[in-house]
């Protein structure tokens, strides 16, 4: 038990060091940008959203000044990718802990939900017709339900079905969404890269105590 607690403490310390190093290394890229007031139907300044103090607006290439007309589209892309990544991270954690639907994914192929392996290779177990249905649903979302051309990201559903009237509270929740989306994008790509490098799914890595690539006694990975 003591050994397990020690391993957890070392992992936490390494994570803190890694985060601190990344923040220091990237701090120079955070520079104040022109006080643009690009707004959306959400009635908040898009430029001010997602700004993490005291670092300021992240615009190392100066695009806010040189390509202001492209900012709205890039923010829309960031927001949508963040939402997708958050769903991906949650789904990945749930599936890697073997929490699945009961019953059959494809009765005609005698394929149960529990038969789909965890990790990146899981999609290979889905029948072609199933993949086609998923792609068709994506197309419906992108073209009709939540069209990519709607840059403000407001699809009329509110926050958990509720409309937030207080502009300060709305801005705070939108900030949370953007920053959580950014973390999720890093998280899901990190999980996929880790799986490709180690050949182990998330579950296999933490079940085998391979959370830390440097301290589990099994080599580098």
Coordinates of C-alpha atoms in Angstrom, one line a residue:
X1 CA 0.0 0.0 0.0
X2 CA 2.8 2.4 0.9
X3 CA 4.5 1.6 -2.4
X4 CA 1.3 2.4 -4.3
X5 CA 1.0 5.7 -2.5
X6 CA 4.6 6.5 -3.3
X7 CA 4.1 5.8 -7.0
X8 CA 1.0 8.0 -7.0
X9 CA 2.9 10.8 -5.3
X10 CA 5.8 10.6 -7.8
X11 CA 3.3 10.6 -10.8
X12 CA 1.6 13.7 -9.3
X13 CA 4.9 15.5 -8.8
X14 CA 6.0 14.7 -12.4
X15 CA 2.7 16.0 -13.7
X16 CA 3.1 19.2 -11.8
X17 CA 6.7 19.6 -13.1
X18 CA 5.5 18.9 -16.7
X19 CA 2.7 21.5 -16.5
X20 CA 4.9 24.1 -15.0
X21 CA 7.6 23.6 -17.7
X22 CA 5.0 23.9 -20.5
X23 CA 3.6 27.1 -19.0
X24 CA 7.1 28.7 -18.7
X25 CA 8.1 27.6 -22.2
X26 CA 4.9 29.0 -23.8
X27 CA 4.6 32.2 -21.7
X28 CA 6.6 34.2 -24.3
X29 CA 4.0 33.4 -26.9
X30 CA 1.2 35.1 -24.9
X31 CA 1.2 38.8 -25.8
X32 CA -1.5 41.4 -25.5
X33 CA -3.5 41.8 -28.7
X34 CA -5.4 44.8 -30.1
X35 CA -8.5 45.4 -28.1
X36 CA -10.8 44.2 -30.8
X37 CA -14.5 43.9 -30.0
X38 CA -15.6 41.1 -32.3
X39 CA -18.9 39.9 -30.9
X40 CA -21.4 37.2 -31.7
X41 CA -25.1 36.8 -30.9
X42 CA -24.0 35.6 -27.5
X43 CA -23.2 39.3 -26.8
X44 CA -19.7 38.8 -25.5
X45 CA -16.3 39.7 -26.9
X46 CA -15.0 36.7 -28.7
X47 CA -11.4 38.1 -28.3
X48 CA -11.7 38.2 -24.6
X49 CA -13.1 34.7 -24.3
X50 CA -10.6 32.0 -23.6
X51 CA -8.0 34.4 -22.3
X52 CA -6.1 33.0 -19.3
X53 CA -4.7 35.7 -17.0
X54 CA -2.1 36.8 -16.5
X55 CA -0.7 35.5 -19.8
X56 CA -3.2 37.4 -22.0
X57 CA -4.3 36.7 -25.5
X58 CA -2.5 33.8 -27.3
X59 CA -1.7 35.2 -30.7
X60 CA 2.0 34.5 -31.3
X61 CA 1.7 35.0 -35.1
X62 CA -0.2 38.3 -34.8
X63 CA -3.2 37.1 -36.8
X64 CA -5.6 39.3 -34.9
X65 CA -3.9 42.3 -36.4
X66 CA -3.1 41.0 -39.8
X67 CA -6.1 38.7 -40.5
X68 CA -9.0 39.9 -38.3
X69 CA -11.6 38.7 -40.8
X70 CA -10.5 35.1 -40.2
X71 CA -10.7 35.2 -36.4
X72 CA -14.4 34.4 -36.2
X73 CA -14.0 31.2 -38.3
X74 CA -10.9 30.1 -36.4
X75 CA -12.7 30.6 -33.1
X76 CA -15.7 28.6 -34.4
X77 CA -13.4 25.8 -35.4
X78 CA -11.7 25.8 -32.0
X79 CA -15.0 25.8 -30.2
X80 CA -16.4 22.9 -32.3
X81 CA -13.2 20.8 -32.1
X82 CA -13.1 21.4 -28.3
X83 CA -16.7 20.1 -28.0
X84 CA -15.9 17.0 -30.0
X85 CA -12.8 16.4 -28.1
X86 CA -14.6 16.7 -24.7
X87 CA -17.1 14.1 -25.9
X88 CA -14.3 11.9 -27.2
X89 CA -12.4 12.0 -23.9
X90 CA -15.5 11.1 -21.8
X91 CA -16.4 8.3 -24.3
X92 CA -12.8 7.0 -24.2
X93 CA -12.7 6.9 -20.4
X94 CA -16.1 5.3 -20.2
X95 CA -15.4 2.6 -22.8
X96 CA -11.9 1.9 -21.4
X97 CA -13.5 1.1 -18.1
X98 CA -15.7 -1.4 -19.9
X99 CA -18.9 0.5 -19.4
X100 CA -21.0 -0.4 -22.4
X101 CA -24.6 -0.7 -23.6
X102 CA -26.3 -3.9 -23.1
X103 CA -27.4 -5.9 -26.2
X104 CA -26.3 -5.9 -29.8
X105 CA -24.5 -3.3 -31.8
X106 CA -25.3 -5.4 -34.9
X107 CA -27.7 -8.3 -34.5
X108 CA -27.1 -9.5 -38.1
X109 CA -23.4 -9.8 -37.4
X110 CA -23.9 -11.3 -33.9
X111 CA -21.9 -8.3 -32.6
X112 CA -22.5 -7.1 -29.0
X113 CA -21.4 -3.7 -27.7
X114 CA -19.2 -5.5 -25.3
X115 CA -17.5 -7.2 -28.2
X116 CA -16.0 -3.9 -29.5
X117 CA -12.4 -3.6 -28.2
X118 CA -11.2 -0.5 -26.3
X119 CA -8.7 1.8 -27.9
X120 CA -8.2 3.2 -31.4
X121 CA -8.8 -0.2 -33.1
X122 CA -12.3 -0.4 -31.7
X123 CA -13.8 1.3 -34.9
X124 CA -12.5 -1.6 -37.0
X125 CA -15.0 -3.9 -35.3
X126 CA -17.9 -1.8 -36.4
X127 CA -19.6 -3.1 -39.6
X128 CA -19.4 -1.0 -42.7
X129 CA -23.1 -0.2 -42.5
X130 CA -22.6 1.1 -38.9
X131 CA -19.7 3.3 -40.0
X132 CA -21.9 4.7 -42.8
X133 CA -24.7 5.5 -40.3
X134 CA -22.2 7.3 -38.1
X135 CA -20.9 9.4 -41.0
X136 CA -24.5 10.2 -42.1
X137 CA -25.2 11.4 -38.6
X138 CA -22.1 13.6 -38.7
X139 CA -23.3 15.1 -42.0
X140 CA -26.7 15.8 -40.6
X141 CA -25.2 17.6 -37.6
X142 CA -22.7 19.6 -39.7
X143 CA -25.2 20.6 -42.5
X144 CA -28.5 21.0 -40.7
X145 CA -28.7 20.6 -36.9
X146 CA -25.5 22.5 -35.9
X147 CA -24.2 23.9 -39.2
X148 CA -20.5 24.7 -39.5
X149 CA -21.4 28.0 -41.1
X150 CA -23.0 29.2 -37.8
X151 CA -19.8 30.6 -36.3
X152 CA -21.2 31.8 -33.0
X153 CA -21.8 28.3 -31.8
X154 CA -25.1 29.2 -30.3
X155 CA -27.6 26.6 -31.4
X156 CA -30.5 27.8 -29.3
X157 CA -30.3 25.0 -26.7
X158 CA -28.8 27.2 -24.0
X159 CA -26.7 25.8 -21.1
X160 CA -28.2 22.4 -20.2
X161 CA -31.5 23.6 -21.6
X162 CA -31.4 26.9 -19.7
X163 CA -30.8 30.4 -21.0
X164 CA -28.2 32.3 -19.0
X165 CA -29.3 36.0 -18.7
X166 CA -26.4 37.3 -16.6
X167 CA -23.7 38.3 -19.1
X168 CA -20.9 37.7 -16.6
X169 CA -22.0 34.2 -15.8
X170 CA -22.5 33.5 -19.5
X171 CA -18.9 34.7 -20.3
X172 CA -17.5 32.6 -17.4
X173 CA -19.2 29.4 -18.7
X174 CA -18.1 30.1 -22.2
X175 CA -14.6 30.6 -20.9
X176 CA -14.8 27.3 -19.1
X177 CA -16.1 25.6 -22.3
X178 CA -13.2 26.9 -24.4
X179 CA -10.5 26.0 -21.9
X180 CA -11.9 22.6 -21.1
X181 CA -12.2 22.0 -24.9
X182 CA -8.5 22.9 -25.3
X183 CA -7.5 20.5 -22.5
X184 CA -9.7 17.8 -24.1
X185 CA -8.0 18.3 -27.5
X186 CA -4.6 17.8 -25.9
X187 CA -6.0 14.9 -23.8
X188 CA -7.5 12.9 -26.6
X189 CA -4.5 13.3 -29.0
X190 CA -2.2 12.5 -26.1
X191 CA -4.1 9.3 -25.4
X192 CA -4.0 8.3 -29.1
X193 CA -0.3 9.0 -29.4
X194 CA 0.4 7.1 -26.1
X195 CA -1.6 4.1 -27.4
X196 CA 0.3 4.1 -30.7
X197 CA 3.7 4.3 -29.0
X198 CA 3.0 1.8 -26.2
X199 CA 0.7 -0.6 -28.1
X200 CA -1.5 -0.5 -25.0
X201 CA -4.9 1.1 -24.5
X202 CA -5.6 3.5 -21.7
X203 CA -7.1 0.7 -19.6
X204 CA -4.1 -1.6 -20.2
X205 CA -1.7 1.1 -19.3
X206 CA -3.1 2.0 -15.9
X207 CA -4.1 -1.6 -15.2
X208 CA -0.4 -2.5 -15.7
X209 CA 0.8 0.5 -13.7
X210 CA 2.3 2.1 -16.8
X211 CA 0.9 5.5 -16.1
X212 CA 4.4 7.0 -15.8
X213 CA 6.7 6.1 -18.6
X214 CA 9.7 6.6 -16.4
X215 CA 8.9 5.1 -13.0
X216 CA 7.1 1.8 -13.4
X217 CA 10.1 -0.4 -13.8
X218 CA 9.1 -1.7 -17.2
X219 CA 11.5 0.3 -19.3
X220 CA 10.8 3.7 -20.9
X221 CA 7.3 2.7 -21.9

